Tab-separated table of C-alpha atoms and ligand atoms in Angstrom:
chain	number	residue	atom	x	y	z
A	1	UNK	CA	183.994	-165.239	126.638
A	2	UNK	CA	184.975	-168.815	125.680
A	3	UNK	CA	186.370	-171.278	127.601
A	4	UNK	CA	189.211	-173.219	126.564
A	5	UNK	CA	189.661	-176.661	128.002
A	6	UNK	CA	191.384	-178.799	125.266
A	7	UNK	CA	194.561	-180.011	124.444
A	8	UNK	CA	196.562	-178.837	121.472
A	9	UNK	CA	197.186	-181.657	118.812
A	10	UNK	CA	200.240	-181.423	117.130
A	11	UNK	CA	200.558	-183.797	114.390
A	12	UNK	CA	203.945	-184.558	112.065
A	13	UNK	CA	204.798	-186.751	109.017
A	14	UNK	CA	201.746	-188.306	109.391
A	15	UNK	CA	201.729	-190.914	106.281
A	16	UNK	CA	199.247	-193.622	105.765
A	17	UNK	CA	199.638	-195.829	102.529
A	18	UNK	CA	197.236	-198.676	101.260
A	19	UNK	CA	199.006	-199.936	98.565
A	20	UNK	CA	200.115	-197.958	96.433
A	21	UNK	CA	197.359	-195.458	97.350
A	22	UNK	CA	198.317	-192.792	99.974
A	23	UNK	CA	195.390	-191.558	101.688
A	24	UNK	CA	197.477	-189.368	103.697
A	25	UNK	CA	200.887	-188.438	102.414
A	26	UNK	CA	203.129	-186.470	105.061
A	27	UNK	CA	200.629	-184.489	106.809
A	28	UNK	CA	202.244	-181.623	109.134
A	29	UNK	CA	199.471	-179.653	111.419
A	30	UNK	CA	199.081	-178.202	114.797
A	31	UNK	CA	195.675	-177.899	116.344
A	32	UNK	CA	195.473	-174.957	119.081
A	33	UNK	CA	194.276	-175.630	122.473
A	34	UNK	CA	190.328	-175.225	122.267
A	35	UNK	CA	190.345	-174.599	118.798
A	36	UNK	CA	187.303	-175.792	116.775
A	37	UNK	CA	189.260	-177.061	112.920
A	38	UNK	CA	187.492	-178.649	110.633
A	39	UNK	CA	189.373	-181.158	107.678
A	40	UNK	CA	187.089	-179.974	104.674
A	41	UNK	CA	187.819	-181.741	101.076
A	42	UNK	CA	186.146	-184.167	98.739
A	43	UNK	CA	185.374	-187.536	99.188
A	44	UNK	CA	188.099	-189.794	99.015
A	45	UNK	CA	190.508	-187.093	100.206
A	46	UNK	CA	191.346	-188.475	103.620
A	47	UNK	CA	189.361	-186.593	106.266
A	48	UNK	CA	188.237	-190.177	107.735
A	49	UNK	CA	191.690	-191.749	107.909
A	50	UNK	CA	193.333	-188.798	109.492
A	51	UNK	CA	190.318	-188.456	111.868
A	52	UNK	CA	190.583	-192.530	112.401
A	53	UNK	CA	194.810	-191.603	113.065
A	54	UNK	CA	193.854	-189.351	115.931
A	55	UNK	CA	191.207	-191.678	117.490
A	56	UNK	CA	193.467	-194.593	117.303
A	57	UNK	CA	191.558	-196.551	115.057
A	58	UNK	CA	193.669	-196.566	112.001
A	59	UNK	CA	197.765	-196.954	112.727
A	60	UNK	CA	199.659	-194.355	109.959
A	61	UNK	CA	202.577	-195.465	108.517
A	62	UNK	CA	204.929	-192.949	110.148
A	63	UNK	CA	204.837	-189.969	111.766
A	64	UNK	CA	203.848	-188.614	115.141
A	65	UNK	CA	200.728	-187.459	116.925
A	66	UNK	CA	200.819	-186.033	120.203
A	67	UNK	CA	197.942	-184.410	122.396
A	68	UNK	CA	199.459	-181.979	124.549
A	69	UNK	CA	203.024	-183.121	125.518
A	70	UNK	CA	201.938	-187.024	125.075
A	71	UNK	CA	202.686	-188.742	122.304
A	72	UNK	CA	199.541	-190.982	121.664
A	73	UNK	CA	200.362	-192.532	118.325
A	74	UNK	CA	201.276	-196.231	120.165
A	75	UNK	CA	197.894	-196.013	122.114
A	76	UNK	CA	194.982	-197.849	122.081
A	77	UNK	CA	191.517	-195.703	121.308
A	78	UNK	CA	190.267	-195.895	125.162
A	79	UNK	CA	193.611	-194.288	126.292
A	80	UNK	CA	193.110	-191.447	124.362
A	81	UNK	CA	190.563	-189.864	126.473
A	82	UNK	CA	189.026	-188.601	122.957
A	83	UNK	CA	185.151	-188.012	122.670
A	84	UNK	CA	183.794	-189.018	119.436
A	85	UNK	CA	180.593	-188.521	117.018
A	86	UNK	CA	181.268	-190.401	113.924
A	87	UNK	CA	178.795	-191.585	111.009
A	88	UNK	CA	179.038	-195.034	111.514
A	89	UNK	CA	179.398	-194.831	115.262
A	90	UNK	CA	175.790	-195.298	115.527
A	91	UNK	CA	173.440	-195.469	119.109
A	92	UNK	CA	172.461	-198.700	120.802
A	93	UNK	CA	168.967	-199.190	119.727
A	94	UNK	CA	168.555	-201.881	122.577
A	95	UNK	CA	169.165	-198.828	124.966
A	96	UNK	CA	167.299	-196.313	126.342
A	97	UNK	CA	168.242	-192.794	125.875
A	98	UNK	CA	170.007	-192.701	129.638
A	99	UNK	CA	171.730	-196.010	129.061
A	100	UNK	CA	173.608	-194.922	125.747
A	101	UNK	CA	174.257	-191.578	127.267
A	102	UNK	CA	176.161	-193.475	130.409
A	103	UNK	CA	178.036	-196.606	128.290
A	104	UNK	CA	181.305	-194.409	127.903
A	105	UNK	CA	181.100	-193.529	131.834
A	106	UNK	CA	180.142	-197.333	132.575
A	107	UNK	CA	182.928	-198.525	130.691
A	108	UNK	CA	185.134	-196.679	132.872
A	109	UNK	CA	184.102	-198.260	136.002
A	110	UNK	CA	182.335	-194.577	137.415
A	111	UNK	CA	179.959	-195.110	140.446
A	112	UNK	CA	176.077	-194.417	139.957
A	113	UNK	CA	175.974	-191.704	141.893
A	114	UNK	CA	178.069	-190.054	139.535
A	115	UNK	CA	176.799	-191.475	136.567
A	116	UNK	CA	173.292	-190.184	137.359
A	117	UNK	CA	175.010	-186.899	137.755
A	118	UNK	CA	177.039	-186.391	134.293
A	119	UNK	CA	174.298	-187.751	132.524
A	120	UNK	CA	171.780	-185.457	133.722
A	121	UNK	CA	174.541	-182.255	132.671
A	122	UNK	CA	174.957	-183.910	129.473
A	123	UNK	CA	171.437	-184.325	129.016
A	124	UNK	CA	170.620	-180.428	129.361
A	125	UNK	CA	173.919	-179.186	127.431
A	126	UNK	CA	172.273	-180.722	124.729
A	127	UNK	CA	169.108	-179.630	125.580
A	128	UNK	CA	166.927	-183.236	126.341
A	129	UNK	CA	165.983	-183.009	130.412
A	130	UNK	CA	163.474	-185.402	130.299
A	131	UNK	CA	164.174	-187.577	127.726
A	132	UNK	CA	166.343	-190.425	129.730
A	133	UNK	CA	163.843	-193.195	129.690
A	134	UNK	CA	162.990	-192.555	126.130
A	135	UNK	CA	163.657	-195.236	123.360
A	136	UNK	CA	166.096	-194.555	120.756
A	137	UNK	CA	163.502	-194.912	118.243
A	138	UNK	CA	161.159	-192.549	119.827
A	139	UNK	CA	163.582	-189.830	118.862
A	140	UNK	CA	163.783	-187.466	115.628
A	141	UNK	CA	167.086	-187.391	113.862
A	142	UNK	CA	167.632	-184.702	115.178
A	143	UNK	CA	167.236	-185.171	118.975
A	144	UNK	CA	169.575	-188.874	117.902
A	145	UNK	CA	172.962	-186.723	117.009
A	146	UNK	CA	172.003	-185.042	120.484
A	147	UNK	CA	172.156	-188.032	122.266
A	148	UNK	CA	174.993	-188.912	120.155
A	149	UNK	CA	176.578	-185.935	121.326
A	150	UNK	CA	176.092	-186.113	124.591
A	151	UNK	CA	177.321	-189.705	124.590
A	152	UNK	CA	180.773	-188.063	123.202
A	153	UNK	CA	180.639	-185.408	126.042
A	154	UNK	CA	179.784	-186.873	128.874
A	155	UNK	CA	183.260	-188.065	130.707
A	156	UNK	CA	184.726	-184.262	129.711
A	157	UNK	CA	186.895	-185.070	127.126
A	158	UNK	CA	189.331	-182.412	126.269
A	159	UNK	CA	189.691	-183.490	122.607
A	160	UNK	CA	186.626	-184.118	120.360
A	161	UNK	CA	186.793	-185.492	117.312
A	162	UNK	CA	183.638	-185.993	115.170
A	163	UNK	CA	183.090	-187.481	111.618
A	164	UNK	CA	180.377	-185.200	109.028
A	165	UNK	CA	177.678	-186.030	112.079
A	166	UNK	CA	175.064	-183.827	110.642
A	167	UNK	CA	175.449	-185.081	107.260
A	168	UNK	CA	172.192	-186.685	107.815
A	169	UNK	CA	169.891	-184.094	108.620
A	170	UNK	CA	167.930	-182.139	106.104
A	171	UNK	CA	169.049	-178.793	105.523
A	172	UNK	CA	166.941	-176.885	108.382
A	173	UNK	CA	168.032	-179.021	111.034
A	174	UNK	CA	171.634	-179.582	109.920
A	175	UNK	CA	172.031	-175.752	109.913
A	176	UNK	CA	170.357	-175.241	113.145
A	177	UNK	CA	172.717	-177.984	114.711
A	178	UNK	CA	175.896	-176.484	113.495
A	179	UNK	CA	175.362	-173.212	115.494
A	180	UNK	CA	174.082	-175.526	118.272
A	181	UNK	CA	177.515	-177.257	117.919
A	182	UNK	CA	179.391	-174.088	117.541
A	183	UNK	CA	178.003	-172.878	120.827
A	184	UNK	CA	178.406	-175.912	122.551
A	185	UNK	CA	181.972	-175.847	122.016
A	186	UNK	CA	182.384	-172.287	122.958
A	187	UNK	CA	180.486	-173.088	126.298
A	188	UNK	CA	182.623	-176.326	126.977
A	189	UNK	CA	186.454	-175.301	125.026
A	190	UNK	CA	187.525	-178.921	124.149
A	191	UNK	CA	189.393	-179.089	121.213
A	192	UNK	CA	187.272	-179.814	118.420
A	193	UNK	CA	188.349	-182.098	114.972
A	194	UNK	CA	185.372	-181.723	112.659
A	195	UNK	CA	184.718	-183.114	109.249
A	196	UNK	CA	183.167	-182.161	106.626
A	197	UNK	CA	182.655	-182.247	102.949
A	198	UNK	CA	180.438	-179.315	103.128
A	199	UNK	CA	182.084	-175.591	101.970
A	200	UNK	CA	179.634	-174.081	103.513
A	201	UNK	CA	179.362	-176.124	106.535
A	202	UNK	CA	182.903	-175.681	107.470
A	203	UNK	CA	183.027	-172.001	106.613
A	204	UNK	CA	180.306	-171.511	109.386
A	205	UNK	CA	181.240	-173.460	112.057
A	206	UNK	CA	185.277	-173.242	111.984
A	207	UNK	CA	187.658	-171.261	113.692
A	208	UNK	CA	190.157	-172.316	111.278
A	209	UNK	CA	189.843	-174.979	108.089
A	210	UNK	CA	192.067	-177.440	106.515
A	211	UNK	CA	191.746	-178.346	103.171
A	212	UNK	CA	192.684	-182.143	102.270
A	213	UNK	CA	193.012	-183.566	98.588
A	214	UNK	CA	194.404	-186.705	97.355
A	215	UNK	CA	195.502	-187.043	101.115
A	216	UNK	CA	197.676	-183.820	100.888
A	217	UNK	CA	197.278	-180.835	102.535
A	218	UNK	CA	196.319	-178.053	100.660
A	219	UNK	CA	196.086	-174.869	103.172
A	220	UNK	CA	195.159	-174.790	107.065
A	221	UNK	CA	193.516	-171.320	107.370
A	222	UNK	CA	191.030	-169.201	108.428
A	223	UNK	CA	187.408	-168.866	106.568
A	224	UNK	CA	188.101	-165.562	105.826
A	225	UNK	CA	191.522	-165.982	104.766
A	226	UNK	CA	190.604	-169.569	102.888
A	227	UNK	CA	188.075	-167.395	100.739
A	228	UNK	CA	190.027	-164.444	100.086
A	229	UNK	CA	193.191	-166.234	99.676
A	230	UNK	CA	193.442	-169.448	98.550
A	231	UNK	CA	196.437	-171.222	98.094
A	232	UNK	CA	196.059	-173.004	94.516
A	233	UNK	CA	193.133	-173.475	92.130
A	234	UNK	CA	191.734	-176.660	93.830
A	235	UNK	CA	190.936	-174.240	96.654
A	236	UNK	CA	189.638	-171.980	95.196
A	237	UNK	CA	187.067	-174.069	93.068
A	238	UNK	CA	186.635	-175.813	96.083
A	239	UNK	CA	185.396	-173.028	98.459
A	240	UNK	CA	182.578	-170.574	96.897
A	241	UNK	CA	182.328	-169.950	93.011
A	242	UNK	CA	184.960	-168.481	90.761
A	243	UNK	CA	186.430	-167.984	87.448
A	244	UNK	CA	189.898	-168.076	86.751
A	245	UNK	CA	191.655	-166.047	83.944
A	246	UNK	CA	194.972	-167.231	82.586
A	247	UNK	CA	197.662	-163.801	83.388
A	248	UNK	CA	200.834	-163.895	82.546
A	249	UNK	CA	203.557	-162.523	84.890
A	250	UNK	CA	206.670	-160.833	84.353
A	251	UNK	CA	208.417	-160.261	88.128
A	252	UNK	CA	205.890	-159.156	90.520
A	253	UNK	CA	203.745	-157.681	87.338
A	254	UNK	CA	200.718	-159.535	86.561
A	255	UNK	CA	199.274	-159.048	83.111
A	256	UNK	CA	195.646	-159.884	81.227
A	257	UNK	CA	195.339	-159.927	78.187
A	258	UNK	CA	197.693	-157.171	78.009
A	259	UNK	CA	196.026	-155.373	80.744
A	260	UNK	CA	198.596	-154.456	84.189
A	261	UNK	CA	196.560	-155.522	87.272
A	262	UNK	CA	196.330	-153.338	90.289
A	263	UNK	CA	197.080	-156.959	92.557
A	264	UNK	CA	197.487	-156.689	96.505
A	265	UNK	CA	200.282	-160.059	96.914
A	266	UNK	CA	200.923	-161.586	93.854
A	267	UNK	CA	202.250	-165.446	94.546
A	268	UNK	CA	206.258	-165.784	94.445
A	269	UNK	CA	207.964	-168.077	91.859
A	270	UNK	CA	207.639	-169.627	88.369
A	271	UNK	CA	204.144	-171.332	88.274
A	272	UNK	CA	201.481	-170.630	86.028
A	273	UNK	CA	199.215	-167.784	87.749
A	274	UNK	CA	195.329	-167.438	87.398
A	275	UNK	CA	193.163	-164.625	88.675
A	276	UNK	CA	190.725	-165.365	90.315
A	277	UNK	CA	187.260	-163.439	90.610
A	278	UNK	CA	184.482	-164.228	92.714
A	279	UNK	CA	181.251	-163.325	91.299
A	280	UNK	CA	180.134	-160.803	94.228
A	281	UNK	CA	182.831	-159.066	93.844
A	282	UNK	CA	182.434	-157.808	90.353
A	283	UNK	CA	180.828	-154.431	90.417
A	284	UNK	CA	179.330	-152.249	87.535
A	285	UNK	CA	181.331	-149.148	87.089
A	286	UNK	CA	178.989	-145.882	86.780
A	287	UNK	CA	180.040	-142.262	85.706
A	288	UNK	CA	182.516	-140.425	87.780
A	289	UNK	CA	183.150	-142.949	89.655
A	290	UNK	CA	186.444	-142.681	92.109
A	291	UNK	CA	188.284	-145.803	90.034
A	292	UNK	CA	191.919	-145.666	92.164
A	293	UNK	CA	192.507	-149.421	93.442
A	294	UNK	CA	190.499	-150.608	91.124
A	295	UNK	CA	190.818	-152.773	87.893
A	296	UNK	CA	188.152	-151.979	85.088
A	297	UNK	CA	186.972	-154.380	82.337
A	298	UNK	CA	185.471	-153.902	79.318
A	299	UNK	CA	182.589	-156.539	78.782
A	300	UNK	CA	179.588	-157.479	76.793
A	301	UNK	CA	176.570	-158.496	78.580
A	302	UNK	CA	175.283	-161.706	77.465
A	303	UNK	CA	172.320	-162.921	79.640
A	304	UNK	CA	170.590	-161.747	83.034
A	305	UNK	CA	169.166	-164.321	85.105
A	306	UNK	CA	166.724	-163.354	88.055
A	307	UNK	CA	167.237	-164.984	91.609
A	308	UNK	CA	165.293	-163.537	93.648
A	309	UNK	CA	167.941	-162.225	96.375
A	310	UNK	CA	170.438	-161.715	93.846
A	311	UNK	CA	170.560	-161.874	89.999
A	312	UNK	CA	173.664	-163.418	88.016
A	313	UNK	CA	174.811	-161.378	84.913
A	314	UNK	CA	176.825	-163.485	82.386
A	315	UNK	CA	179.690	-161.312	80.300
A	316	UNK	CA	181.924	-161.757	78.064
A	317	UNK	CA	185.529	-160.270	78.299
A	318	UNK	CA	187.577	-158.912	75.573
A	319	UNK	CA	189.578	-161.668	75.139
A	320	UNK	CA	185.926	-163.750	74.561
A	321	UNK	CA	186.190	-165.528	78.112
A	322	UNK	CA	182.664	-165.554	79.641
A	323	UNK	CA	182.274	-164.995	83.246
A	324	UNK	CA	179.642	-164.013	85.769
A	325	UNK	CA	178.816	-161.216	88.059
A	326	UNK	CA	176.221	-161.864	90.936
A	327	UNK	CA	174.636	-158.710	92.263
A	328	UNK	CA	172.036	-157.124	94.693
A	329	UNK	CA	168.116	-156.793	92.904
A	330	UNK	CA	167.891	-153.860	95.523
A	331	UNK	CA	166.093	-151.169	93.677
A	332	UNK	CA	168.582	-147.775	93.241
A	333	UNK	CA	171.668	-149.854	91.775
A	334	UNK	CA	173.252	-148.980	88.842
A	335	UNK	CA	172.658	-153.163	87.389
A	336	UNK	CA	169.205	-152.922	87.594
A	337	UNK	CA	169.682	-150.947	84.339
A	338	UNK	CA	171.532	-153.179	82.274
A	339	UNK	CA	170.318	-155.270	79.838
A	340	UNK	CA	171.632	-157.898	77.802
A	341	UNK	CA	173.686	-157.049	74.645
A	342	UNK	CA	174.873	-153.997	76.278
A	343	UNK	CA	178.758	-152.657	76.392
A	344	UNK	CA	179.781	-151.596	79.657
A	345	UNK	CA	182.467	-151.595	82.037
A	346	UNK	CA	183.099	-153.930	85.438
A	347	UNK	CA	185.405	-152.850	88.336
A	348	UNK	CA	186.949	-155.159	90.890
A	349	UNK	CA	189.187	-153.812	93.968
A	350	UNK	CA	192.666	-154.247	93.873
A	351	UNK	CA	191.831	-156.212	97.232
A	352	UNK	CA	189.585	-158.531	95.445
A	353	UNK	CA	192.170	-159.167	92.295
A	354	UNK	CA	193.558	-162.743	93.660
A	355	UNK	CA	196.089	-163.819	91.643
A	356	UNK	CA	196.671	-167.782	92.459
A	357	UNK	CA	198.622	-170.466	91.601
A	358	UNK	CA	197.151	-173.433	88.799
A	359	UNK	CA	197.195	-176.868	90.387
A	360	UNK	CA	196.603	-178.535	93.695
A	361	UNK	CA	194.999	-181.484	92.247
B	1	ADP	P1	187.223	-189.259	103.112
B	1	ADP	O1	186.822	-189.473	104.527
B	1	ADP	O2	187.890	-187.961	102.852
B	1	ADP	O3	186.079	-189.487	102.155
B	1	ADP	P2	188.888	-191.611	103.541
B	1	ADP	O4	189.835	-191.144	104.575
B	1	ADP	O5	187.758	-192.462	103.999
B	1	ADP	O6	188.323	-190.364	102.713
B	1	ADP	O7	189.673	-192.413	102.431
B	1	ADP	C1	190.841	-191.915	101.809
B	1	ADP	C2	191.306	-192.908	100.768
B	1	ADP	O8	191.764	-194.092	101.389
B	1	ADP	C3	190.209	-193.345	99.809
B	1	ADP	O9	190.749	-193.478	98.528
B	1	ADP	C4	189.770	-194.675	100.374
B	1	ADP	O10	189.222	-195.472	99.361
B	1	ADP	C5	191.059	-195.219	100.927
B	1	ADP	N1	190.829	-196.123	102.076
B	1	ADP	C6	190.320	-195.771	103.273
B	1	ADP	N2	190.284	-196.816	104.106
B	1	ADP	C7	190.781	-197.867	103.421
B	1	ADP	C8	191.009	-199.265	103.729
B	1	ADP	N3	190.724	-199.752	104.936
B	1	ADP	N4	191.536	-200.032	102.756
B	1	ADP	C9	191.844	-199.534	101.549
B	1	ADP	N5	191.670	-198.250	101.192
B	1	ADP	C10	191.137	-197.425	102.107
B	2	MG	MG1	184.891	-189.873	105.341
């Protein structure tokens, strides 16, 4: 079981112009109590500046941010109560380990006694007993977004907001943290604002993902549902690998290349529809095999590379669009007898047939 200790966030019309750039242009979204969401889009996209709206360093335009029931959006970054790991936001090097840890608690006028207390928790949630009297360059980047963490935790705020803080790290220790992270909040339920431009950072660590572009929003959704269902094509280029095939649509019927798709929700109105496959979930079709809900292609293999783990097969449709299938190098499976030049004929689940909209950029 979790706890949950945050506040919700429930932002409207948040607009933030410079010039005649808007890096965030009428951004609706409401963050659930003890939820952990992380803003995920490219650089440039806004993730900072709506991250610097909440923390109070950046004034929008218009619009309205409250936590809770308060509306915060006249108030000055100490009133907020928010904890906060950013990039930039960096340690004091001229301070010990103990000292940075207790600044935010000092600043706030708490008595030693107290201190001593909160910054010995804070020191074993993130796992550095010991390590008080230690110099900040005596530390591995590692244990510094630790103390950098604890520094954001350690007056129990119920909001935290914190800025690609592992963007750092080499890969090993960046993945390691963001399951440290992800435990940490479940143990301590603030409400959690993370960003990232990482796909695959955000799919792990999020209980639910906004995606930001051109200081829009795209979609606020689950992994799960951000993968299997994205709203547009920036999305869906944006999160995982796909290919998208041009159908045309007449009602709810969606059409390639003359072929009727078996589709689960084909998008409503007018706009020009792709499908959308993911390379995984391509399979090779094999005699007798039960084919209801599923669409079949006829392709031409074109090339086979190995990948240890997995092998990508490149094919080439009907129409002469290439695209490309990764698969299992299990032994027993009916690709491990394919080889290239060969006809033969792909299935995909009427489940896995996304149809989505062209655009988003
Ligand atoms: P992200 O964090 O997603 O990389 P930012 O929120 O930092 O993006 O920036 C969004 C856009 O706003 C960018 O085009 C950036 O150049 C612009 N921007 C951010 N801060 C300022 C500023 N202080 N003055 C002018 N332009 C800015
Ligand atoms: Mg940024």
């Amino acid at each position: 079981m979790s706890t949950v200790n945050g506040l919700p966030i429930s932002i409207s019309g948040i607009t933030k112009r410079y010039g005649d750039l808007y890096a965030l242009d009428n951004i609706d979204l409401e963050i659930k109590q003890g939820e952990f969401l992380t803003l995920l889009g490219p650089s440039g996209s806004g993730k900072t500046t709506l991250l610097m709206a909440l923390a109070g360093f950046t004034r929008p335009d218009h619009g309205s941010i409250k936590f809770g029931d308060e509306e915060i959006i006249l108030k000055a970054p100490h009133q907020r109560g928010v904890g906060m790991m950013f990039q930039n936001y960096a340690l004091f090097p001229h301070m010990n380990v103990e000292q940075n840890i207790s600044y935010p608690l000092r600043l706030r006028k708490v008595n030693k006694t107290e201190i001593l207390e909160r910054v010995n928790q804070a020191l074993a949630t993130v796992q550095l007993t010991g390590f008080g009297d230690r110099g900040i360059d005596q530390l591995s980047g590692g244990q510094r977004q630790r103390v950098a963490l604890a520094r954001a935790i350690v007056f129990g705020p119920r909001i935290l907001l914190m800025d690609e803080p592992l963007s750092a790290l080499d890969k090993n220790l960046r993945e390691k943290m963001q399951i440290e992270l992800r435990h940490l909040h479940e143990e301590l339920g603030m409400t959690t604002v993370y960003v990232t431009h990482d796909q695959r950072e955000a799919l792990t660590m999020s209980d639910r993902i906004v995606v930001i572009n051109n200081g829009k929003l795209m979609q606020c959704a689950t992994p799960r549902n951000l993968y299997d269902y994205p709203a547009n094509k920036f999305v869906a280029e944006f999160i995982g690998e796909s290919a998208f095939l041009k159908v045309d649509h007449q009602g709810d019927d969606i059409y390639f290349n003359g072929q009727k798709l078996l589709v689960e929700t084909p998008p409503k109105g007018q706009k020009d529809l792709l499908l959308m496959i993911r390379p995984e979930r391509l399979m090779v079709m094999v005699d007798g095999q039960d084919s209801e809900n599923m669409n079949i292609f006829n392709v031409t293999v074109s090339e086979i590379v190995y990948q240890g783990e997995t092998k990508i097969i490149y094919v080439i449709l009907d129409d002469g669009t290439s695209i490309s299938m990764r698969l299992s190098t299990r032994s027993g499976q009916p690709q491990n007898e394919i080889d290239e030049g060969d006809k033969i004929k792909l299935v995909l689940h009427k489940s896995d047939t996304t149809i989505v909209e062209d655009g988003g950029y």
